[in-house]
Backbone as ProteinMPNN parsed JSONL, in Angstrom:
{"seq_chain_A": "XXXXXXXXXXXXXXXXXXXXXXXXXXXXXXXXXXXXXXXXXXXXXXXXXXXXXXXXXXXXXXXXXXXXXXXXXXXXXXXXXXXXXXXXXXXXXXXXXXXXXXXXXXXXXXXXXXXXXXXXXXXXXXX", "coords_chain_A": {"N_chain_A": [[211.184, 134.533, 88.227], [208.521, 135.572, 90.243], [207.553, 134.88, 93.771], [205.241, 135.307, 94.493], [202.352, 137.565, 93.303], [202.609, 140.785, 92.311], [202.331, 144.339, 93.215], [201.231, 147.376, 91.489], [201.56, 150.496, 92.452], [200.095, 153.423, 92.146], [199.817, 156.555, 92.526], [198.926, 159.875, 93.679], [198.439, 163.635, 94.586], [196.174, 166.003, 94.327], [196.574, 169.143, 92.462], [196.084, 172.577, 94.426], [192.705, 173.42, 93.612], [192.127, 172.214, 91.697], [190.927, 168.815, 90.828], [190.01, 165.365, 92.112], [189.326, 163.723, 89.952], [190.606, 165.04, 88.049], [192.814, 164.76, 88.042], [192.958, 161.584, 88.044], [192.032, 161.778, 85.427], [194.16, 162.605, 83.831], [196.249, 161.067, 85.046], [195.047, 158.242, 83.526], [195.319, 159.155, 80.957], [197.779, 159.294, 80.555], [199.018, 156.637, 80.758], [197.141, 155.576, 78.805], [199.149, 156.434, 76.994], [201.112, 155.253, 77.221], [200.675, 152.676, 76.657], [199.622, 153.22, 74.14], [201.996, 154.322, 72.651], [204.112, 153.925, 73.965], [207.169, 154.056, 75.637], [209.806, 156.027, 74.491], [212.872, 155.538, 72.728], [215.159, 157.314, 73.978], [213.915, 158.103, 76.186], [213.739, 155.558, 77.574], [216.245, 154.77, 78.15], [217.173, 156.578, 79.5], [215.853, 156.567, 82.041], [216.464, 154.103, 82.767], [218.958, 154.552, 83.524], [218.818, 156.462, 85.273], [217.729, 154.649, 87.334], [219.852, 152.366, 88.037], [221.496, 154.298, 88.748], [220.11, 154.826, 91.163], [219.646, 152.287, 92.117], [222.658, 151.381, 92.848], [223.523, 153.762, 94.631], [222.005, 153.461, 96.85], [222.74, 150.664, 97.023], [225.282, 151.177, 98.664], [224.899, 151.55, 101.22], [225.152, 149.287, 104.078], [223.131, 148.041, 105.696], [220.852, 148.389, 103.88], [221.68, 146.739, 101.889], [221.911, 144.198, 102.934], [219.353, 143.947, 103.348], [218.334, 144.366, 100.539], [219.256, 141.806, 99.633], [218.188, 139.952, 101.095], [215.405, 140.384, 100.879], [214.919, 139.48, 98.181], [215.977, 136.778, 98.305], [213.521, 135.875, 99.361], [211.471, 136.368, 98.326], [212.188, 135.307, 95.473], [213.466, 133.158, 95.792], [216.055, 133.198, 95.528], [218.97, 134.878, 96.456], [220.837, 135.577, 94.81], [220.271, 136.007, 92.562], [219.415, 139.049, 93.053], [221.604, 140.291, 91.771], [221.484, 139.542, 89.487], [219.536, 141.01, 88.788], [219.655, 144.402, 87.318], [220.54, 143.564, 85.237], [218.086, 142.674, 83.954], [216.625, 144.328, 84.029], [218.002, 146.07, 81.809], [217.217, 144.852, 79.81], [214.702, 145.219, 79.07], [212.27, 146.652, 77.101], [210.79, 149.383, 74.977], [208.586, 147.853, 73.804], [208.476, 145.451, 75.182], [207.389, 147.108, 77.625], [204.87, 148.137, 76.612], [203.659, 146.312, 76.038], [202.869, 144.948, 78.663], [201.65, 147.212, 79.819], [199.017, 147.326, 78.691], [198.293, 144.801, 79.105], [197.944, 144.743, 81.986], [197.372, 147.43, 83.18], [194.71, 148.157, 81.848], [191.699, 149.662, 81.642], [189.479, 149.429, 83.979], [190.992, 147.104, 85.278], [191.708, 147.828, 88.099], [191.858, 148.947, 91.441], [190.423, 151.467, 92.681], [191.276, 153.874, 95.076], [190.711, 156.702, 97.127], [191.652, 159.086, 99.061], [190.692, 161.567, 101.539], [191.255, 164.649, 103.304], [189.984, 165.105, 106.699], [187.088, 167.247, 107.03], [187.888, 170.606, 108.9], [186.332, 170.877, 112.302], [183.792, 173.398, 112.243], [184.245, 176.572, 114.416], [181.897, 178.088, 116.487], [180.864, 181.128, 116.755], [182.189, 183.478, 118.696], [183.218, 182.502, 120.28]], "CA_chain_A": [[209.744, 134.597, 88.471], [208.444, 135.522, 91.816], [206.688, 133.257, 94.189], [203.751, 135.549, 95.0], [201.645, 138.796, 92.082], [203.2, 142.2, 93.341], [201.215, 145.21, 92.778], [201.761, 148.65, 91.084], [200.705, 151.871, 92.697], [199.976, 155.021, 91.402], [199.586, 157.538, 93.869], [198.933, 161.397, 93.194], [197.4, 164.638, 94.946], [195.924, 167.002, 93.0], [197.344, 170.289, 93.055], [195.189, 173.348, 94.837], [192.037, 174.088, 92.143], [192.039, 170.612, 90.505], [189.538, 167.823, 91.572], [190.75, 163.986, 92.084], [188.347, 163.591, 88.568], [191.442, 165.586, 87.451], [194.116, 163.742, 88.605], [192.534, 161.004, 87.04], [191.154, 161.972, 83.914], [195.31, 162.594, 83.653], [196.857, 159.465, 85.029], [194.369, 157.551, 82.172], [195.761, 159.582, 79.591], [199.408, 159.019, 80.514], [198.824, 154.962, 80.832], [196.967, 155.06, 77.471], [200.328, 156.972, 76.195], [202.285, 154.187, 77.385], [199.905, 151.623, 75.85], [200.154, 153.104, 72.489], [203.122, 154.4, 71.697], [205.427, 153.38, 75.151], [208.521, 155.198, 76.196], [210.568, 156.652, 73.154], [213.996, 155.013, 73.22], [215.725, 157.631, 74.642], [213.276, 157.899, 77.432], [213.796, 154.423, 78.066], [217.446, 154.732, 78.256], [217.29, 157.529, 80.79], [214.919, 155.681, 83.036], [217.269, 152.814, 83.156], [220.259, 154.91, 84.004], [218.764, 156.574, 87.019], [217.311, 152.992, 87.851], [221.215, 151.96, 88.15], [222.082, 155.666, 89.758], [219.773, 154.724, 92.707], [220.253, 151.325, 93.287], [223.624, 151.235, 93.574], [223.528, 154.032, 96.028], [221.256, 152.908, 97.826], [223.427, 149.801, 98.133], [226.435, 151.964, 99.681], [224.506, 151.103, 103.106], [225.328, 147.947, 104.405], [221.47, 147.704, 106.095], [220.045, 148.512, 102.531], [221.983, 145.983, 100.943], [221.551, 143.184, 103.59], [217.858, 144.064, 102.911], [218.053, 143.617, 99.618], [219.774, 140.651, 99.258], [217.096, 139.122, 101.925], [213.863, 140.489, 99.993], [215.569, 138.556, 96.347], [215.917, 135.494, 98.464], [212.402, 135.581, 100.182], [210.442, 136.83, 96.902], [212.761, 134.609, 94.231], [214.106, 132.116, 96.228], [217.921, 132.854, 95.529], [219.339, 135.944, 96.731], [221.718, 135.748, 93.714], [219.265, 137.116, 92.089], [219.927, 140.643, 93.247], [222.918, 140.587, 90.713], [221.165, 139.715, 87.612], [218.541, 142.179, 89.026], [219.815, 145.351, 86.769], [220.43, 142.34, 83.475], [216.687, 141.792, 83.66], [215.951, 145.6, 83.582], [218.602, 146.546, 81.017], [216.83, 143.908, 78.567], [213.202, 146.085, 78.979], [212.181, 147.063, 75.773], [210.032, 149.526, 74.752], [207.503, 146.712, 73.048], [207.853, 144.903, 76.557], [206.196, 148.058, 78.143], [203.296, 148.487, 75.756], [202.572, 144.742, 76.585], [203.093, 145.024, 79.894], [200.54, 148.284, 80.424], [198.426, 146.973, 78.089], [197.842, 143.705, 79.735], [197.648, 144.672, 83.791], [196.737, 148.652, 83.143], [193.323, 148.376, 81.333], [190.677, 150.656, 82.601], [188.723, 148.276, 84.971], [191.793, 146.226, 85.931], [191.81, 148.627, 89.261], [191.497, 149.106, 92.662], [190.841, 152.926, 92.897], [191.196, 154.244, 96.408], [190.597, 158.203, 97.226], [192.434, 159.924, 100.821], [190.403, 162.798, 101.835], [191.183, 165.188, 104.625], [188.431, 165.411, 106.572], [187.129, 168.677, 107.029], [187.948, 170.794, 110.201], [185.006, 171.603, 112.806], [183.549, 174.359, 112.116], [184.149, 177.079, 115.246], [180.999, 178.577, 116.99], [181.076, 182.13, 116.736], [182.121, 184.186, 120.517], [184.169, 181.3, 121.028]], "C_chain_A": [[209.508, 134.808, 89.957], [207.395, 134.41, 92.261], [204.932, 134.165, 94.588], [203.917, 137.016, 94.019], [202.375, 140.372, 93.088], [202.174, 143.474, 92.35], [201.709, 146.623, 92.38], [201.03, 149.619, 91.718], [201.169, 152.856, 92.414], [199.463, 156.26, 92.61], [200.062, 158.922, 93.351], [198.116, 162.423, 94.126], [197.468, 165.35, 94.273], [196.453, 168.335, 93.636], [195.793, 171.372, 93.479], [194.272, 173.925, 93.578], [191.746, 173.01, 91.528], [191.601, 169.521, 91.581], [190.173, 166.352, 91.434], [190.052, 163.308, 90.501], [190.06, 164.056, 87.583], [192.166, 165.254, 87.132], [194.125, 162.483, 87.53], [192.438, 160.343, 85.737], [193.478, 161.809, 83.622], [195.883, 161.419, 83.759], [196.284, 158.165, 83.954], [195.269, 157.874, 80.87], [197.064, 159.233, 79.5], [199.74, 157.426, 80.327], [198.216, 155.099, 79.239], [198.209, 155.286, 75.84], [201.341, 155.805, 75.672], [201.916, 153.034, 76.405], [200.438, 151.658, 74.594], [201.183, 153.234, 71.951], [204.361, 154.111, 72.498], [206.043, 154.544, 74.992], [209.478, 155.069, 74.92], [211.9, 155.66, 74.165], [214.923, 155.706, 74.366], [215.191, 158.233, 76.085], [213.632, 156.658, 78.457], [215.019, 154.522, 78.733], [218.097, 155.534, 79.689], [217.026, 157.183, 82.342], [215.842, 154.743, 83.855], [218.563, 153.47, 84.168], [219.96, 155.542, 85.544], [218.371, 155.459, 87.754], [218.245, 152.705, 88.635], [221.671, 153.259, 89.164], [221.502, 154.681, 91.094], [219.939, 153.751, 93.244], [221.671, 151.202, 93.932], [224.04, 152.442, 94.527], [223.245, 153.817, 97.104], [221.9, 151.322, 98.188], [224.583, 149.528, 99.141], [225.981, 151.288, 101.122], [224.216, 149.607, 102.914], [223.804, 147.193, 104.86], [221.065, 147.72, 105.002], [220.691, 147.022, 101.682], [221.648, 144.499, 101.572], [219.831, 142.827, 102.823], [217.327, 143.891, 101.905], [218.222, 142.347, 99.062], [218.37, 139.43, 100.096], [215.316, 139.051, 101.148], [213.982, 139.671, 98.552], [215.212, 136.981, 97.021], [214.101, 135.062, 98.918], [211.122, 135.441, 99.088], [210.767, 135.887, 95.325], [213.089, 133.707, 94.588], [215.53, 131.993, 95.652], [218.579, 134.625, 95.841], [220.595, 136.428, 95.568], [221.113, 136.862, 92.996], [219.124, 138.466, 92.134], [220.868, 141.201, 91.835], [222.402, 140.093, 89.215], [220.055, 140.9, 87.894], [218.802, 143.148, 87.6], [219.993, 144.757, 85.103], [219.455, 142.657, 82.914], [215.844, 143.555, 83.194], [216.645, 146.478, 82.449], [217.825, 146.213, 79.934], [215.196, 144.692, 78.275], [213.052, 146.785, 77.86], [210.872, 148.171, 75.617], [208.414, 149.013, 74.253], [207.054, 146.214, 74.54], [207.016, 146.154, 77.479], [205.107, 148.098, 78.063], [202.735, 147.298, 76.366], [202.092, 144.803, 77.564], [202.018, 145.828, 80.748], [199.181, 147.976, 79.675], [197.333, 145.753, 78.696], [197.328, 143.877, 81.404], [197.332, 146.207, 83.544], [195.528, 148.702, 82.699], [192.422, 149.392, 82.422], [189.794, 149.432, 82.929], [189.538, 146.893, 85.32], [192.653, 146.627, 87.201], [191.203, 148.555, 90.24], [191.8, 150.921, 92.686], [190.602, 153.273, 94.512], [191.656, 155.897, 97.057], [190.826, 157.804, 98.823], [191.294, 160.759, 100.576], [190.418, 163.309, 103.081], [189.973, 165.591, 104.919], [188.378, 167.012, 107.114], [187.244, 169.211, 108.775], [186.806, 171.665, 110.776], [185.098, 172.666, 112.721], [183.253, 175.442, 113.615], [182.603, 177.995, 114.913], [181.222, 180.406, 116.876], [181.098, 182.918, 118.304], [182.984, 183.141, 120.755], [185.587, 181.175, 120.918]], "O_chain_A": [[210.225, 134.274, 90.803], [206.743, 133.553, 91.666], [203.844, 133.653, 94.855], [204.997, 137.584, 93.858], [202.461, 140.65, 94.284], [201.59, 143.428, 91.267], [202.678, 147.032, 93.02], [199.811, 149.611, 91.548], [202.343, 153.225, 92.388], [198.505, 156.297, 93.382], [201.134, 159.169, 92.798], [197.01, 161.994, 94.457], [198.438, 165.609, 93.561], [196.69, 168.59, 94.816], [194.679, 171.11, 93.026], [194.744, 174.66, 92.711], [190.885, 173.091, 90.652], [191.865, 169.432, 92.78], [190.941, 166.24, 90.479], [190.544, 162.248, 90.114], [190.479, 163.403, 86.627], [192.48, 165.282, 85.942], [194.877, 162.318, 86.569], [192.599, 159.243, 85.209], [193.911, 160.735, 83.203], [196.069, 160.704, 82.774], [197.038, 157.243, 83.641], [195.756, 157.1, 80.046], [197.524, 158.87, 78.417], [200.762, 157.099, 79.724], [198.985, 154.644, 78.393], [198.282, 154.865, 74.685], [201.953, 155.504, 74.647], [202.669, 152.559, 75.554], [201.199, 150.893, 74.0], [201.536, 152.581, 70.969], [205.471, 154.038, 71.972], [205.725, 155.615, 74.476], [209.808, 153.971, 74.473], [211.997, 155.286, 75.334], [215.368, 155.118, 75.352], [215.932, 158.732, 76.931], [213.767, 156.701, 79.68], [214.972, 154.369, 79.954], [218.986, 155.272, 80.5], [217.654, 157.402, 83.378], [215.973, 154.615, 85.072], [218.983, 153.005, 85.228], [220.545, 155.293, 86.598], [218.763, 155.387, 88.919], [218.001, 152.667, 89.841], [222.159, 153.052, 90.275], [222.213, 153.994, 91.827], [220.271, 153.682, 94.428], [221.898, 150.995, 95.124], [224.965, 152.159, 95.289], [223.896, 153.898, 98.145], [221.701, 150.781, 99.276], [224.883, 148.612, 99.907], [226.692, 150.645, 101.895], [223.516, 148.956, 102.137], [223.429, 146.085, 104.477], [220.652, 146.571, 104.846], [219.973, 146.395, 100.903], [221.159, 143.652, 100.826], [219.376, 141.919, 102.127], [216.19, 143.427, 101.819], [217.509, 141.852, 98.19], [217.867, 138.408, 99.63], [214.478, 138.165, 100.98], [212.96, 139.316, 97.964], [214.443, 136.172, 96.503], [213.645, 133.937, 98.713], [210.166, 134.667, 99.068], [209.991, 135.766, 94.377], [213.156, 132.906, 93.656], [216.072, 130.926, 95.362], [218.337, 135.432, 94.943], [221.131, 137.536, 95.584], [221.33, 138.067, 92.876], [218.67, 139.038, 91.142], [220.76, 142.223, 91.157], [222.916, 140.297, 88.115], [219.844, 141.689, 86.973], [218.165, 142.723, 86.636], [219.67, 145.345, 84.071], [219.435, 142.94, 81.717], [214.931, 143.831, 82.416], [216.07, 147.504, 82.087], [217.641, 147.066, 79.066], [214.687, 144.6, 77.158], [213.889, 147.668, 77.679], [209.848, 147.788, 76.183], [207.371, 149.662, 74.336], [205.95, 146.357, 75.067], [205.928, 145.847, 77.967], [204.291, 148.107, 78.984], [201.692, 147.208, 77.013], [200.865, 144.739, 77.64], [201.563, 145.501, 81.844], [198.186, 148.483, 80.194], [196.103, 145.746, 78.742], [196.441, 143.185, 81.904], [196.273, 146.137, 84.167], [194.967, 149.601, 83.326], [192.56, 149.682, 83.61], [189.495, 148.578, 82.095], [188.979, 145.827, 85.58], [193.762, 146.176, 87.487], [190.04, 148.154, 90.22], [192.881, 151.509, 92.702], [189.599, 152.802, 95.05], [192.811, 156.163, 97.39], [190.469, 156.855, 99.52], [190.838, 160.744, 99.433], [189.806, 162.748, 103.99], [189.115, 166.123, 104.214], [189.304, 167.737, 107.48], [186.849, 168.523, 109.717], [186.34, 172.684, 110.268], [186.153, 173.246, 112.982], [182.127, 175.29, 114.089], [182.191, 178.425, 113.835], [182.425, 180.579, 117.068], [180.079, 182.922, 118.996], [183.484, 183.186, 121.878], [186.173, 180.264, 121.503]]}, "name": "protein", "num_of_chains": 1, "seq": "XXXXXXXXXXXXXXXXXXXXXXXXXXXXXXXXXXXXXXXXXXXXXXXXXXXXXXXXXXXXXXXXXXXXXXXXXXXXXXXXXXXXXXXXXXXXXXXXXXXXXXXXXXXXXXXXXXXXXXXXXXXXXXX"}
C-alpha cells in the first residue's frame, strides 16, 4: 500500500486538423473500452512483458536502480519492495482493470487541464 494517493495522467496533442474536443471525445471512448470490456488477455500479456522489458533495463544503470530502490522505500516504506514490484503486476487481471477504471476513471472524477501555444504577434506590414 502506499503512504500517500498517486495520480494518473493522460496526456495527448491533437494531431494538425483535429480540435482538443477531439482528442477528448477519443480518450473517453478508449477509458469507456477499458471499463467495459478491459484489455483482452493477450493484450494484457503483452503489456506486462514490455512492463518487465523496460524495467529491467532501465535497471542496467546503477543511478536508475539506486533511484528506484529509494522511491519503494520512501513511497512503501521498505525498499524490498522493488522486488515483489513485477509479482504485484504479473497478478493484474483483466477484471482488476475494469474495476480499477471504473472506480477512479468516471467522467467527472477529473482534473482536465488544456496547453495552448499562444499565438505569435502578428507583424505590421513594411516592417
Amino acid at each position: 500500500q502506499r503512504r500517500d494517493p498517486e495520480l494518473l495522467s493522460i496526456s495527448c496533442t491533437p494531431f494538425k486538423g483535429h480540435s482538443i474536443d477531439d482528442v477528448e471525445t477519443i480518450v473517453r471512448q478508449e477509458v469507456e473500452k477499458l471499463e467495459k470490456g478491459g484489455p483482452e488477455d493477450k493484450e494484457l500479456r503483452k503489456v506486462k512483458k514490455q512492463f518487465h522489458a523496460s524495467l529491467i533495463y532501465r535497471l542496467e544503470s546503477p543511478t536508475w536502480f539506486a533511484t528506484w530502490l529509494a522511491e519503494k522505500e520512501l513511497l512503501r516504506g521498505d525498499w524490498r519492495d522493488g522486488y515483489r514490484f513485477l509479482n504485484r503486476i504479473d497478478a493484474v487481471t483483466g477484471a482488476d482493470v475494469r474495476r480499477v477504471v471504473a472506480k477512479y476513471l468516471g467522467e467527472g472524477n477529473e482534473i482536465k487541464v488544456w496547453l495552448k501555444r499562444k499565438a505569435a504577434p502578428k507583424k505590421e506590414a513594411g516592417k
